[in-house]
XYZ file of C-alpha atoms in Angstrom:
745
model
C -50.339 108.744 32.839
C -52.505 110.926 30.805
C -54.644 112.040 33.903
C -51.596 112.589 35.805
C -50.117 114.711 33.120
C -53.615 116.302 32.628
C -53.398 117.649 36.262
C -49.792 118.673 35.758
C -50.454 120.707 33.104
C -53.175 122.408 34.451
C -51.429 123.161 37.559
C -48.528 124.630 35.730
C -50.700 126.810 34.032
C -52.675 128.141 36.739
C -49.157 128.640 38.910
C -47.350 129.791 36.015
C -45.476 132.414 37.965
C -44.083 129.550 40.520
C -43.234 127.317 37.470
C -41.435 129.981 35.861
C -39.390 131.148 38.815
C -38.412 127.497 39.415
C -36.717 127.236 35.643
C -35.339 130.892 35.845
C -33.567 129.604 39.339
C -32.447 126.584 37.861
C -30.959 128.132 34.883
C -29.305 130.810 37.166
C -27.798 128.242 39.605
C -26.505 126.237 36.778
C -25.124 129.248 34.956
C -23.430 130.525 38.063
C -21.908 126.897 38.582
C -20.237 126.912 35.205
C -19.115 130.379 35.524
C -17.331 129.477 38.942
C -15.990 126.003 37.858
C -12.536 125.158 37.220
C -11.426 124.801 33.587
C -12.057 121.261 32.427
C -8.920 119.074 32.385
C -7.876 116.495 29.710
C -11.024 114.138 29.354
C -9.990 110.479 30.378
C -9.714 108.118 27.372
C -9.355 104.882 28.960
C -10.538 101.976 26.922
C -11.019 99.119 29.668
C -10.257 95.567 28.330
C -7.992 96.419 25.407
C -4.458 95.384 25.082
C -3.279 99.234 24.387
C -4.899 100.151 27.583
C -3.229 97.340 29.450
C 0.332 98.310 28.182
C -0.275 101.972 29.171
C -1.329 101.117 32.458
C 1.932 98.784 32.769
C 4.122 101.947 31.599
C 2.923 104.003 34.451
C 3.723 101.276 36.767
C 7.092 100.461 35.508
C 8.082 103.877 34.372
C 6.961 106.053 36.855
C 7.344 110.117 36.717
C 7.504 109.601 32.809
C 4.332 111.887 32.435
C 2.700 109.185 29.824
C -0.251 111.413 29.693
C 1.536 114.554 29.302
C 0.877 116.710 26.132
C 3.385 116.469 23.255
C 4.557 118.736 20.302
C 6.562 118.181 17.415
C 8.089 121.480 16.073
C 8.632 120.628 12.325
C 11.461 122.598 10.438
C 11.984 122.519 6.774
C 14.826 124.275 4.969
C 14.465 126.791 2.098
C 14.784 125.318 -1.498
C 18.361 124.414 -2.104
C 19.755 124.336 1.675
C 19.672 121.616 4.320
C 18.921 121.739 7.861
C 22.573 120.636 8.698
C 23.806 124.080 7.256
C 25.197 126.110 9.820
C 22.800 129.067 9.873
C 19.866 126.696 10.049
C 21.387 124.550 12.722
C 22.007 127.719 14.836
C 18.268 128.756 14.277
C 17.088 125.385 15.394
C 19.352 125.175 18.427
C 17.875 128.640 19.593
C 14.352 127.356 19.233
C 15.181 124.468 21.118
C 16.595 126.579 23.832
C 13.793 128.703 24.189
C 11.295 125.808 24.028
C 13.196 124.187 27.109
C 12.895 127.376 29.333
C 8.989 126.666 29.611
C 7.811 126.050 32.998
C 5.580 123.117 32.260
C 8.139 121.507 29.960
C 9.184 118.316 30.914
C 11.889 117.647 27.973
C 12.762 118.583 24.676
C 14.759 116.427 22.131
C 17.291 117.964 19.900
C 16.964 116.743 16.346
C 20.911 116.970 15.656
C 21.500 114.606 18.629
C 18.357 112.612 18.382
C 18.556 111.319 14.819
C 15.785 113.464 13.817
C 16.666 114.920 10.563
C 15.311 113.155 7.278
C 17.746 111.457 5.077
C 17.847 114.062 2.451
C 18.696 116.619 5.152
C 15.955 119.058 4.368
C 13.468 118.329 7.139
C 14.184 117.851 10.934
C 11.878 117.891 14.054
C 12.139 118.776 17.797
C 10.043 116.782 20.223
C 8.521 118.560 23.268
C 7.260 116.776 26.374
C 4.892 118.690 28.779
C 4.199 117.610 32.302
C 0.527 118.227 32.102
C -1.930 117.604 29.404
C -2.978 119.376 26.315
C -6.111 120.552 28.080
C -4.455 121.807 31.306
C -1.805 123.823 29.347
C -1.752 127.182 30.477
C -2.024 129.640 27.457
C 1.342 131.414 28.036
C 3.056 127.848 27.615
C 1.257 127.567 24.093
C 1.960 131.014 23.445
C 5.521 130.356 24.081
C 5.351 127.512 21.837
C 4.115 129.241 19.124
C 6.340 132.200 19.416
C 9.408 130.134 19.256
C 8.134 128.400 15.894
C 7.349 132.299 14.396
C 10.957 133.209 15.305
C 12.308 130.455 13.397
C 9.783 131.431 10.379
C 11.371 134.935 10.869
C 14.744 133.425 10.235
C 13.851 131.900 6.895
C 12.811 128.355 7.941
C 9.081 126.584 7.267
C 8.169 125.685 10.575
C 4.993 123.929 11.561
C 3.855 122.323 14.976
C 1.949 119.031 15.433
C 0.841 116.977 18.479
C -1.800 117.935 21.032
C -0.164 120.784 23.104
C -2.097 123.242 20.473
C -5.047 121.334 21.287
C -8.050 123.750 21.244
C -11.798 123.524 22.265
C -13.707 122.718 18.845
C -15.884 125.819 17.344
C -19.268 125.074 15.832
C -19.334 128.211 13.534
C -21.847 130.270 12.295
C -23.853 127.643 10.815
C -25.332 126.716 14.202
C -26.935 130.039 14.533
C -28.440 129.360 10.905
C -29.740 126.248 11.936
C -31.637 127.855 14.778
C -32.888 130.763 12.727
C -34.368 128.202 10.100
C -35.937 126.413 13.003
C -37.398 129.890 13.925
C -38.822 130.515 10.310
C -40.527 126.897 10.397
C -42.192 127.635 13.526
C -43.345 130.738 12.462
C -44.794 129.015 9.396
C -46.615 126.284 11.413
C -47.998 128.627 13.638
C -48.660 131.909 11.831
C -47.538 133.456 14.855
C -44.624 134.937 16.498
C -45.816 134.481 20.118
C -46.479 130.668 19.557
C -43.264 130.291 17.177
C -41.315 131.581 20.155
C -42.493 129.455 22.812
C -40.714 126.356 21.704
C -37.430 128.236 20.818
C -37.496 129.911 24.211
C -38.016 126.699 26.435
C -35.208 124.804 24.433
C -32.771 127.395 24.822
C -33.589 127.271 28.568
C -33.250 123.445 28.575
C -30.034 123.534 26.747
C -28.832 126.479 28.939
C -29.327 124.462 32.054
C -28.058 120.978 30.825
C -25.003 122.707 28.994
C -23.932 124.600 31.992
C -24.441 121.668 34.462
C -22.143 119.727 32.165
C -19.538 122.614 32.152
C -19.862 123.070 35.664
C -19.227 119.254 36.177
C -16.630 118.981 33.446
C -13.474 119.180 35.539
C -14.761 116.936 38.418
C -16.069 114.071 36.038
C -13.556 114.574 33.020
C -15.919 115.350 30.465
C -14.481 116.508 27.213
C -15.391 119.548 25.224
C -17.272 117.663 22.673
C -19.637 116.492 25.358
C -21.321 119.502 25.906
C -21.477 120.266 22.223
C -23.296 116.982 21.593
C -25.787 117.599 24.444
C -26.331 121.120 22.889
C -27.241 119.606 19.646
C -29.808 117.265 20.780
C -31.245 119.193 23.379
C -31.828 121.774 21.313
C -33.368 119.459 18.509
C -35.677 117.495 20.891
C -36.505 120.491 22.984
C -37.724 122.507 19.943
C -39.662 119.371 18.846
C -41.159 118.290 22.118
C -42.478 121.848 22.968
C -43.701 122.267 19.110
C -46.022 119.053 19.783
C -47.480 120.222 23.052
C -48.018 123.941 21.548
C -49.914 122.392 18.416
C -51.935 120.200 20.532
C -53.022 122.954 22.783
C -54.163 125.124 19.729
C -55.964 122.152 18.424
C -57.911 121.832 21.740
C -58.576 125.381 21.660
C -60.220 125.008 18.082
C -62.644 122.385 19.691
C -63.793 125.210 21.897
C -62.200 124.418 25.111
C -61.120 127.099 27.785
C -57.373 127.797 27.909
C -56.490 125.927 30.915
C -58.575 123.012 30.243
C -56.802 123.064 26.667
C -53.484 123.199 28.427
C -53.948 120.266 30.623
C -55.428 118.276 27.609
C -52.251 119.088 25.431
C -50.141 117.796 28.426
C -52.198 114.799 28.866
C -52.222 113.707 25.340
C -49.355 115.192 23.573
C -47.512 115.303 26.652
C -47.682 111.597 27.157
C -46.293 110.940 23.466
C -43.468 113.355 24.751
C -42.631 111.214 27.738
C -42.460 107.883 26.016
C -40.488 109.545 23.157
C -38.060 111.152 25.334
C -37.757 107.968 27.210
C -36.707 106.262 24.019
C -33.998 108.528 23.428
C -32.654 108.464 27.169
C -32.839 104.605 26.798
C -30.673 104.848 23.727
C -28.167 107.389 25.064
C -27.624 105.680 28.508
C -27.176 102.306 26.756
C -24.018 103.454 25.146
C -22.539 102.425 28.630
C -22.670 98.717 27.412
C -19.611 99.629 25.135
C -17.649 100.051 28.137
C -15.754 103.198 26.768
C -15.751 105.797 29.572
C -15.965 108.758 27.322
C -18.687 107.422 25.215
C -20.717 106.582 28.298
C -20.256 110.065 29.727
C -21.144 111.608 26.377
C -24.568 109.350 26.234
C -25.288 110.322 30.102
C -24.450 114.015 29.511
C -26.939 114.154 26.371
C -29.504 111.781 28.134
C -29.645 114.377 31.165
C -30.206 117.313 28.673
C -33.016 115.203 26.815
C -34.766 114.613 30.416
C -34.498 118.413 31.159
C -36.245 119.033 27.795
C -39.082 116.443 28.629
C -39.366 118.452 31.865
C -39.630 121.614 30.537
C -42.099 120.862 27.684
C -44.285 119.244 30.534
C -44.272 122.302 32.784
C -43.233 125.428 31.276
C -44.777 125.287 28.030
C -48.195 125.322 29.965
C -47.152 127.886 32.180
C -45.961 130.173 29.260
C -49.355 129.450 27.393
C -50.938 130.776 30.717
C -48.770 134.096 29.974
C -49.315 134.212 26.189
C -53.055 134.065 26.672
C -54.844 134.983 23.506
C -51.776 135.655 21.755
C -51.672 131.870 20.958
C -54.780 131.537 18.785
C -56.686 127.965 18.125
C -55.583 125.895 15.136
C -57.059 127.280 12.002
C -57.067 130.803 13.154
C -53.455 131.271 12.290
C -53.994 135.060 12.436
C -52.790 137.696 9.673
C -49.062 137.249 9.916
C -48.928 135.006 6.674
C -52.508 136.132 5.179
C -54.188 133.072 6.263
C -58.048 133.247 6.630
C -59.471 132.851 10.566
C -61.475 130.081 11.427
C -64.793 130.287 10.507
C -63.958 132.708 7.452
C -64.083 130.189 4.525
C -62.461 131.207 1.409
C -64.675 132.335 -1.651
C -64.045 129.274 -3.452
C -64.798 126.823 -1.231
C -68.498 126.325 0.348
C -69.069 126.784 3.874
C -68.667 123.586 6.008
C -66.462 121.953 3.582
C -62.882 122.763 4.720
C -60.171 121.901 2.256
C -58.188 118.810 3.082
C -54.769 119.660 4.182
C -51.631 117.998 2.500
C -51.368 115.371 5.228
C -54.716 114.127 4.561
C -54.313 114.056 0.801
C -51.016 112.239 1.031
C -52.167 109.309 3.576
C -55.256 109.040 1.311
C -52.882 108.307 -1.675
C -50.605 105.996 0.391
C -53.548 103.939 1.850
C -54.836 103.756 -1.913
C -51.278 102.462 -3.208
C -49.743 101.078 -0.124
C -47.733 98.063 -1.774
C -46.218 100.719 -4.391
C -45.360 103.267 -1.924
C -43.723 100.484 0.653
C -41.751 99.206 -2.137
C -40.374 102.709 -3.550
C -39.452 103.418 -0.045
C -37.643 100.161 0.751
C -35.637 100.438 -2.625
C -34.875 103.822 -2.259
C -33.479 103.463 1.170
C -31.460 100.140 0.200
C -29.840 102.244 -2.768
C -28.748 104.779 -0.299
C -27.616 101.976 2.038
C -24.967 100.589 -0.555
C -22.028 102.520 0.334
C -22.166 101.453 3.905
C -20.950 98.148 2.596
C -17.320 99.735 1.946
C -17.541 101.128 5.684
C -13.918 101.648 6.940
C -13.701 102.779 10.626
C -10.989 104.763 12.318
C -10.343 107.650 14.819
C -9.467 111.114 13.592
C -5.608 112.156 13.731
C -3.841 115.458 12.456
C -4.133 113.823 8.874
C -8.001 114.301 9.086
C -7.526 118.070 9.862
C -7.981 120.996 7.344
C -4.807 121.509 5.604
C -5.032 125.262 6.805
C -4.101 124.137 10.366
C -0.364 123.942 11.441
C -1.036 120.462 13.016
C -2.007 119.196 9.391
C 1.090 120.756 7.635
C 3.257 119.378 10.188
C 1.877 116.096 9.836
C 2.445 116.269 5.908
C 6.264 117.676 6.398
C 7.032 114.372 8.576
C 5.233 112.367 6.224
C 7.319 113.894 3.405
C 10.607 113.493 5.540
C 10.155 110.521 7.162
C 7.435 108.324 5.562
C 3.870 108.170 6.260
C 4.175 105.701 9.084
C 6.169 108.269 11.090
C 3.061 110.207 12.215
C 1.515 107.068 13.509
C 4.635 105.031 15.712
C 3.782 101.772 17.520
C 5.143 101.381 21.219
C 5.572 98.053 22.100
C 5.832 97.160 25.768
C 7.812 93.867 26.598
C 7.103 92.943 30.321
C 9.941 90.327 31.005
C 9.040 90.171 34.803
C 8.433 86.195 34.390
C 11.628 85.766 32.284
C 14.730 84.265 33.234
C 16.515 86.165 30.740
C 15.022 89.570 30.411
C 17.442 91.115 27.979
C 17.274 88.143 25.711
C 13.700 88.484 25.818
C 13.753 92.001 24.763
C 16.174 91.209 22.030
C 14.263 88.622 20.544
C 10.962 90.693 20.283
C 12.875 93.336 18.694
C 14.410 90.750 16.307
C 10.899 89.064 15.496
C 9.319 92.568 14.774
C 12.444 93.458 12.368
C 11.531 90.506 10.168
C 7.868 91.236 9.617
C 6.552 92.960 6.512
C 5.712 96.901 6.637
C 8.312 97.923 9.084
C 10.688 100.452 8.313
C 12.348 101.100 11.518
C 12.790 99.343 15.028
C 14.331 101.070 17.946
C 16.407 99.359 20.441
C 14.897 98.187 23.470
C 14.994 100.678 26.119
C 14.428 99.118 29.469
C 13.409 100.853 33.034
C 15.187 100.810 35.969
C 14.429 97.512 37.259
C 15.245 95.964 34.139
C 12.084 93.810 33.963
C 10.299 95.918 31.370
C 11.593 97.436 27.916
C 9.955 99.629 25.286
C 10.286 99.407 21.566
C 9.309 101.904 19.139
C 8.291 100.736 15.677
C 7.964 102.735 12.494
C 5.270 101.591 10.125
C 5.648 102.116 6.160
C 1.990 103.111 5.961
C -0.013 105.810 7.597
C -1.714 105.329 10.730
C -5.410 104.922 9.545
C -4.561 102.492 6.843
C -5.528 98.640 6.899
C -1.684 97.935 6.573
C -1.127 99.451 9.684
C -3.727 97.474 11.456
C -2.440 94.253 9.807
C 0.877 94.949 11.312
C -0.217 95.729 14.858
C -2.072 92.137 14.703
C 1.226 90.566 13.279
C 3.345 92.187 16.117
C 0.898 90.827 18.703
C 0.820 87.335 17.065
C 4.906 87.273 16.953
C 5.040 88.610 20.738
C 2.978 85.345 21.538
C 5.612 83.132 19.919
C 8.114 84.955 22.064
C 6.233 84.587 24.976
C 5.871 80.987 24.679
C 9.632 80.667 24.563
C 10.708 83.255 26.909
C 7.806 83.828 29.310
C 7.982 87.513 28.386
C 4.654 89.139 27.507
C 4.401 91.432 24.506
C 1.769 94.354 24.434
C 1.313 97.263 21.626
C 0.209 100.442 22.556
C 0.385 104.028 21.246
C -2.331 106.108 19.836
C -2.432 104.164 16.501
C -2.581 100.881 18.312
C -5.186 102.315 20.928
C -7.587 103.499 17.695
C -7.358 100.150 16.413
C -8.487 98.566 19.529
C -11.184 101.302 20.153
C -12.610 100.307 16.288
C -12.866 96.807 17.250
C -14.364 97.122 20.608
C -17.064 99.194 19.106
C -17.530 96.786 16.532
C -17.870 94.026 18.813
C -20.530 95.822 21.096
C -22.617 96.921 18.181
C -24.887 94.006 17.996
C -25.157 93.483 21.676
C -26.201 97.338 21.980
C -28.636 97.185 19.252
C -30.323 93.975 20.876
C -30.430 95.857 24.282
C -31.627 99.141 22.905
C -34.080 97.947 20.500
C -35.484 95.366 22.668
C -36.086 97.707 25.591
C -37.591 100.097 23.061
C -39.713 97.514 21.682
C -41.108 96.440 24.870
C -41.771 100.153 25.619
C -43.572 100.630 22.549
C -45.743 97.428 23.120
C -46.922 99.060 26.113
C -47.484 102.316 24.376
C -49.475 101.088 21.213
C -50.737 97.743 22.696
C -49.431 96.065 19.718
C -46.763 93.736 18.121
C -46.687 94.602 14.807
C -46.500 98.244 15.097
C -43.377 98.232 17.276
C -41.861 95.615 15.139
C -42.604 97.746 12.022
C -40.984 100.567 13.640
C -37.882 98.670 14.632
C -37.456 97.450 11.322
C -38.058 100.964 9.873
C -35.541 102.411 11.843
C -32.742 99.882 10.594
C -33.502 100.965 7.155
C -32.994 104.672 8.003
C -29.823 103.846 10.090
C -28.160 101.874 7.219
C -29.219 104.544 4.733
C -27.816 107.401 6.772
C -24.422 105.392 7.262
C -24.399 104.907 3.344
C -24.724 108.798 3.156
C -21.800 109.291 5.759
C -19.609 106.996 4.012
C -20.344 108.555 0.399
C -19.397 112.015 1.794
C -16.708 111.792 4.522
C -14.911 108.379 2.901
C -15.549 108.831 -0.755
C -15.720 112.503 -1.084
C -18.942 112.956 -2.734
C -20.098 116.572 -2.144
C -17.346 116.666 0.057
C -16.743 120.495 -0.924
C -20.311 121.320 -0.169
C -19.990 119.957 3.506
C -16.480 121.574 4.129
C -14.813 117.927 4.254
C -11.372 118.990 3.312
C -9.744 115.506 3.736
C -11.875 112.402 3.307
C -10.702 108.710 5.040
C -12.124 106.288 7.459
C -15.438 107.058 9.185
C -14.938 107.765 12.958
C -15.131 104.441 14.923
C -17.873 105.563 17.120
C -20.002 106.931 14.479
C -22.012 103.868 13.688
C -22.905 102.701 17.291
C -23.567 106.491 18.131
C -25.968 106.798 15.216
C -27.842 103.536 16.078
C -28.471 105.074 19.503
C -29.227 108.628 18.774
C -31.289 107.980 15.587
C -33.047 105.112 17.220
C -34.150 107.573 19.874
C -35.254 110.150 17.583
C -36.802 108.166 15.115
C -39.130 106.557 17.615
C -40.017 110.252 18.744
C -41.728 110.505 14.975
C -43.309 107.250 15.373
C -44.660 107.841 19.041
C -46.165 111.228 17.937
C -47.671 110.132 14.487
C -48.896 106.409 15.522
C -50.445 107.842 18.758
C -52.642 110.052 16.734
C -53.731 107.108 14.422
C -54.178 104.594 17.528
C -56.349 107.417 19.232
C -58.421 107.623 16.148
C -58.670 103.856 15.931
C -59.375 103.390 19.712
C -62.219 105.743 19.122
C -64.162 103.736 16.551
C -62.592 104.780 13.129
C -61.583 102.166 10.567
C -58.107 101.095 10.133
C -57.616 103.035 6.702
C -59.461 105.855 8.196
C -57.331 106.078 11.348
C -54.221 106.486 9.208
C -55.727 109.321 7.424
C -56.968 110.799 10.572
C -53.444 110.554 12.167
C -51.775 112.389 9.180
C -54.568 114.873 9.485
C -53.576 115.812 12.731
C -49.939 114.939 12.771
C -48.214 115.189 9.433
C -47.817 119.008 9.542
C -46.299 119.146 12.821
C -44.154 115.954 12.261
C -43.090 117.431 9.169
C -42.301 120.889 10.941
C -40.471 119.053 13.772
C -38.386 116.892 11.269
C -37.189 120.042 9.541
C -36.283 121.765 12.675
C -34.325 119.034 13.718
C -32.328 118.709 10.535
C -31.725 122.430 10.446
C -30.334 122.176 14.127
C -28.058 119.084 13.340
C -27.125 120.326 10.081
C -25.950 123.634 11.716
C -23.277 121.711 13.552
C -21.713 120.845 9.994
C -19.846 123.870 10.369
C -17.926 122.724 13.349
C -14.020 122.793 13.181
C -14.069 119.264 15.111
C -14.252 116.671 12.449
C -16.151 114.239 14.792
C -18.816 116.861 15.326
C -18.869 117.672 11.821
C -19.593 114.032 10.884
C -22.214 113.486 13.677
C -23.914 116.698 12.753
C -24.222 115.576 9.063
C -24.995 111.650 9.892
C -27.890 112.756 12.243
C -29.246 115.380 9.850
C -29.393 112.987 6.928
C -30.849 110.254 9.016
C -33.808 112.277 10.345
C -34.538 113.199 6.924
C -34.820 109.353 5.798
C -36.601 108.446 8.991
C -38.957 111.001 9.143
C -39.971 111.533 5.474
C -39.293 108.157 3.989
C -40.077 105.752 6.929
C -42.594 107.584 8.975
C -44.349 109.566 6.180
C -44.499 106.628 3.515
C -43.499 103.131 4.736
C -45.495 103.429 7.943
C -48.641 104.308 6.513
C -48.456 101.961 3.672
C -47.428 99.243 6.389
C -50.587 99.765 8.338
C -53.022 100.221 5.499
C -51.520 96.617 4.172
C -51.882 95.247 7.912
C -55.310 96.777 8.678
C -56.721 95.505 12.022
C -53.975 93.107 12.434
C -51.499 96.181 12.984
C -53.391 96.621 16.438
C -53.221 92.864 17.394
C -52.628 92.052 20.837
C -53.013 88.670 22.657
C -55.178 88.896 25.075
C -53.191 87.354 27.960
C -50.647 90.249 27.196
C -53.223 92.668 27.032
C -54.272 91.822 30.575
C -50.701 91.865 31.729
C -49.595 95.282 30.306
C -50.276 98.145 32.367
C -52.777 100.785 31.064
C -50.675 103.973 30.041
C -53.433 105.689 28.454
C -51.380 107.582 26.021
C -54.596 108.359 23.936
C -56.239 110.127 26.728
C -59.307 108.091 26.936
C -59.388 108.864 30.836
C -59.601 112.378 30.149
C -62.908 112.469 28.607
C -64.018 112.245 32.390
C -61.295 114.035 33.874
C -61.735 116.967 31.914
C -65.106 117.287 33.029
C -64.518 117.671 37.020
C -62.818 120.916 36.733
C -60.237 122.222 39.210
C -59.598 120.568 42.533
C -57.733 122.434 44.994
C -57.003 119.316 47.200
C -55.907 117.086 44.115
C -53.456 120.541 43.152
C -51.974 120.154 46.781
C -51.708 116.451 46.495
C -49.749 116.782 43.074
C -47.308 119.483 44.688
C -46.490 116.922 47.469
C -46.128 114.152 45.057
């Protein structure tokens, strides 16, 4: 591995014009594809294997032409103080609005509030339901404008009017904080390298990689039904890992220069050593993201695969474009220790007056590692107890999917949600649709009535509509209004109670009862994600464990890495619960509405955080293993690993935290929560687990940390992450025949 990457790095350094041309061409091609691609439609949110999805599919079969996946809107009217919606003037205004909405080219139907029993008991609030032929993401802008104009005209007439539903669904915005995150990354890079040129290389390559990845996703969005969130998450992860991977290779390049090697040789060795770590770190991230497919939720699978593709691009760019750009930069990228005069640092070979020549001052990483190996047990206990305390809120974790009630109060969707709750009760925003399949029943109508009667007798039910059969008379829908809000535990209990009652009816009549609707779908998704969490964790951690055994040639080091990850991810989940569910520091994070944590958050965090955690494990511990393999004692190897890697890992973690934290400013609650969760998880994992717990455990284990059974050592392939083979490969120099073979390969 190291020898191949060494040759690749030297080849890219020499053939830099060719390498740069390839990547620029790919970026251009992806950009043209994104610009010419049709707009993305509505992302498919099918959940195979759930009752809600089965009912939805049945509706499409038995109620053809009903536009089950069409966009909906609820135009909610509230009368001025002292008036009622049934007053003549207000009624005329509503009627005019309904007529204007019905004229739309994409409108399937509009329900008049006064003929559809859509006026509150006190007469102050009414709503008109609008059904469209196409999904919310496919609606033309003119249709959305017509909806907003109709609402505004009713406001001008003196009514309070808000619009809910998905008809006004918009692409989420990330806000200015994303730019701030990149700016922070730039500052950290300048401080780390002391050079604008060296700092600019990781940023440039990361932006090119993200540009290719996101443009490719945009180009394929319509064909693959990729949602807008997919590209945002790919950008988030691609930027973070892209900067980090390039940072590690540039840092190793400067270290090789400091040892007196020529620039081409230094580039080859940097890619051969740090590049090997990049490959395996990237592979763990890809495994974790692609592994999301085991959950069997197509939307989550697509998000994971798209983000994994962006990570793969980041790895390839780090291995090829970074050495090419180092060739262009020439002497402007200085050796480590010669950080230039940008930050006022002394150059290599110019010792400070207060220190004798030949006695360089130990860096902070060395001093910290020396402290940890002297007091490993105390550091270990402090780190574990601290993360355990942070994880305590995770015991109160409540899961759900966001709805209009979780949106900021400044949005019309949220205000419409609140008006409907005020006029019709909290459960009105999350009606349950019960589908009764009586095809196997001898008396379908009696079966419909039996189901409706059973539901009316359940606790927590406000209203039950009469069964509405299809033309064939073998299937009917019943709408149930709970007395609790959609995301509550009470509503979840009611869904299970209806399904249990349906089982009793089926035993008597042969009619199958299914519960669907957005609320039931959210409940089924949450349960499916919970059920998949343990198998997913076993699969991803197991595969990565095997991979790390190959990398480190040890049993205990990968085991320690996995246990440390579990600590950091649980602590991160605890922080998410504290902020987004309990409301701690919610104002600082821009969280206007607390509530259940997004259902996919735990499994998504497990996947992404595990991959990122292994990045730091690989980068830091490979340096320790390299020192140990070259003859250093275990404690000294830990210190050496920190001497060379701590500063760079710290910079990489700060950069990744800044990039993730930049997405906290997103208008999309899911993106905001993921941005915060990943940022705090990186903090816990990099600074508590990898910087404290890892060296403490390795110090306690000593030589046992690198133990591997002899039979397993013989069976495992030698990937040479430490670059041992480069000691002879680097002395051979360039071989044109080898270059040609590499190009053909």
